[in-house]
XYZ file of C-alpha atoms in Angstrom:
175
model
C -6.627 -36.752 -1.607
C -6.203 -33.001 -2.032
C -9.251 -30.840 -1.357
C -8.750 -27.344 -2.870
C -11.811 -25.912 -1.083
C -10.451 -27.083 2.271
C -6.997 -25.723 1.351
C -8.582 -22.335 0.608
C -10.454 -22.314 3.931
C -7.284 -23.060 5.911
C -5.229 -20.592 3.892
C -7.808 -17.845 4.567
C -7.728 -18.566 8.313
C -3.934 -18.376 8.295
C -3.938 -15.197 6.175
C -6.400 -13.570 8.573
C -3.953 -14.448 11.366
C -1.259 -12.502 9.492
C 0.759 -15.346 7.990
C 2.263 -13.858 4.829
C 2.952 -17.143 3.046
C -0.759 -18.013 3.333
C -1.628 -14.756 1.593
C 0.676 -15.775 -1.247
C -0.853 -19.277 -1.293
C -4.350 -17.808 -1.722
C -3.020 -15.885 -4.722
C -1.676 -19.139 -6.157
C -5.043 -20.851 -5.649
C -6.798 -18.040 -7.547
C -4.131 -18.039 -10.260
C -4.272 -21.799 -10.778
C -8.072 -22.105 -10.344
C -7.755 -24.542 -7.460
C -10.972 -24.541 -5.453
C -11.964 -21.131 -6.844
C -12.497 -19.716 -10.331
C -9.338 -18.480 -12.068
C -9.039 -14.781 -11.257
C -5.730 -13.063 -12.129
C -6.790 -9.777 -10.488
C -7.674 -11.494 -7.209
C -4.418 -13.477 -7.383
C -2.445 -10.238 -7.780
C -4.268 -8.656 -4.831
C -3.321 -11.580 -2.593
C 0.264 -11.637 -3.875
C 0.523 -7.927 -3.014
C -0.755 -8.616 0.509
C 1.753 -11.443 0.919
C 4.596 -9.363 -0.526
C 3.817 -6.363 1.642
C 3.694 -8.672 4.657
C 7.216 -9.882 3.844
C 6.771 -13.099 1.840
C 9.502 -13.388 -0.802
C 7.443 -15.692 -3.038
C 4.541 -13.226 -2.875
C 6.936 -10.506 -4.017
C 8.125 -12.711 -6.900
C 4.617 -13.446 -8.113
C 3.497 -9.822 -7.733
C 6.595 -8.727 -9.658
C 5.855 -11.210 -12.434
C 2.239 -10.053 -12.660
C 3.340 -6.402 -12.877
C 5.981 -7.128 -15.530
C 3.515 -9.057 -17.676
C 0.365 -7.095 -16.883
C -1.606 -10.132 -15.716
C -4.327 -9.188 -13.260
C -2.851 -5.703 -12.839
C -1.899 -2.777 -15.044
C 1.454 -3.557 -16.662
C 4.284 -1.750 -14.842
C 7.706 -3.305 -15.559
C 9.542 -0.873 -13.286
C 7.438 -1.687 -10.217
C 7.588 -5.336 -11.261
C 11.383 -5.209 -11.198
C 11.281 -3.596 -7.739
C 9.270 -6.547 -6.397
C 11.399 -9.106 -8.265
C 14.552 -7.642 -6.720
C 12.951 -7.738 -3.260
C 11.971 -11.354 -3.874
C 15.509 -12.213 -4.938
C 16.920 -10.540 -1.823
C 14.417 -12.531 0.245
C 15.612 -15.804 -1.257
C 12.736 -16.672 -3.597
C 13.638 -18.894 -6.534
C 10.374 -17.975 -8.287
C 11.605 -14.576 -9.494
C 14.459 -15.690 -11.789
C 12.440 -16.428 -14.964
C 10.916 -12.935 -14.993
C 14.059 -10.792 -14.832
C 14.741 -10.902 -18.603
C 11.262 -9.588 -19.488
C 11.497 -6.848 -16.847
C 14.939 -5.703 -17.939
C 14.060 -5.864 -21.644
C 11.132 -3.502 -21.036
C 13.223 -0.925 -19.164
C 16.118 1.370 -19.909
C 19.156 1.505 -17.641
C 17.877 4.561 -15.774
C 14.602 2.818 -14.873
C 16.499 -0.331 -13.852
C 18.754 1.728 -11.566
C 15.730 3.489 -10.062
C 14.056 0.114 -9.449
C 17.201 -1.175 -7.718
C 17.241 1.871 -5.406
C 13.544 1.431 -4.568
C 13.978 -2.302 -3.937
C 16.738 -1.582 -1.427
C 14.460 0.684 0.642
C 12.726 -0.974 3.590
C 9.013 -1.537 3.428
C 6.995 0.692 5.776
C 6.870 -1.028 9.149
C 3.078 -0.889 9.288
C 2.802 -3.194 6.266
C 4.895 -5.953 7.821
C 3.163 -8.925 9.365
C 4.074 -9.422 13.015
C 4.762 -13.048 12.080
C 6.619 -12.256 8.851
C 10.282 -11.429 8.660
C 10.107 -8.601 6.144
C 12.596 -8.272 3.341
C 14.933 -5.921 5.177
C 15.209 -7.777 8.463
C 16.782 -11.125 7.658
C 17.136 -13.475 4.696
C 14.246 -15.767 3.873
C 14.560 -19.443 4.687
C 13.363 -20.221 1.163
C 16.126 -21.615 -0.998
C 16.234 -22.655 -4.658
C 16.958 -26.221 -3.549
C 13.770 -26.268 -1.452
C 10.988 -24.302 -3.137
C 8.247 -22.941 -0.928
C 5.474 -24.791 -2.730
C 6.334 -28.325 -1.736
C 4.248 -30.919 0.078
C 5.284 -29.637 3.528
C 3.435 -26.402 2.726
C 0.138 -27.867 1.606
C 0.684 -29.198 -1.872
C 2.628 -29.046 -5.092
C 1.350 -25.596 -6.100
C 3.647 -24.019 -8.642
C 3.368 -20.864 -10.703
C 1.516 -21.390 -13.939
C 3.967 -21.820 -16.763
C 1.842 -19.568 -18.962
C 2.625 -16.642 -16.644
C 6.024 -16.569 -18.328
C 4.352 -16.136 -21.735
C 2.592 -12.785 -22.012
C -0.978 -13.173 -23.212
C -1.115 -16.937 -22.697
C -4.311 -18.054 -21.061
C -4.359 -21.809 -21.429
C -5.650 -24.436 -19.007
C -4.000 -24.706 -15.622
C -1.015 -26.974 -15.206
C -1.555 -30.224 -13.354
C 0.232 -31.125 -10.123
C 3.997 -31.339 -10.339
C 5.543 -34.767 -10.296
């Protein structure tokens, strides 16, 4: 049986060791209120750490949070930057958030975001164990999402993240 408190403890140990995907997982635990109280701001902080360490799914979730203003100040342009980095890294989690990001921005801002997304992250923010967006493609593919049982459980992004202002109960485990 799944033990969210134990999952959080192991994820924290892995995150402290520099494993970027664990940083993203901690964000998901805070976002979905699994073993900890629901805290969108704390989720966004962990997604930023994971994204800056090179995790494509962390970049997708940080981008979504920025586009929608959940847990962070709304910033569609920076959100699009992170969504584009996530897409380049192979994350399937970013796709649902592109329409909202692009709808909130003019063409000039979209072009600026694309230029920023193509720039490498500063080397000091990359985890020694992470690949970084600019080094090589992620091994994450749409056919094999990161949040499957091999990675600790069926954690998926909350569906209400796609609906600005929604704050309903957390989704149950995926089938």
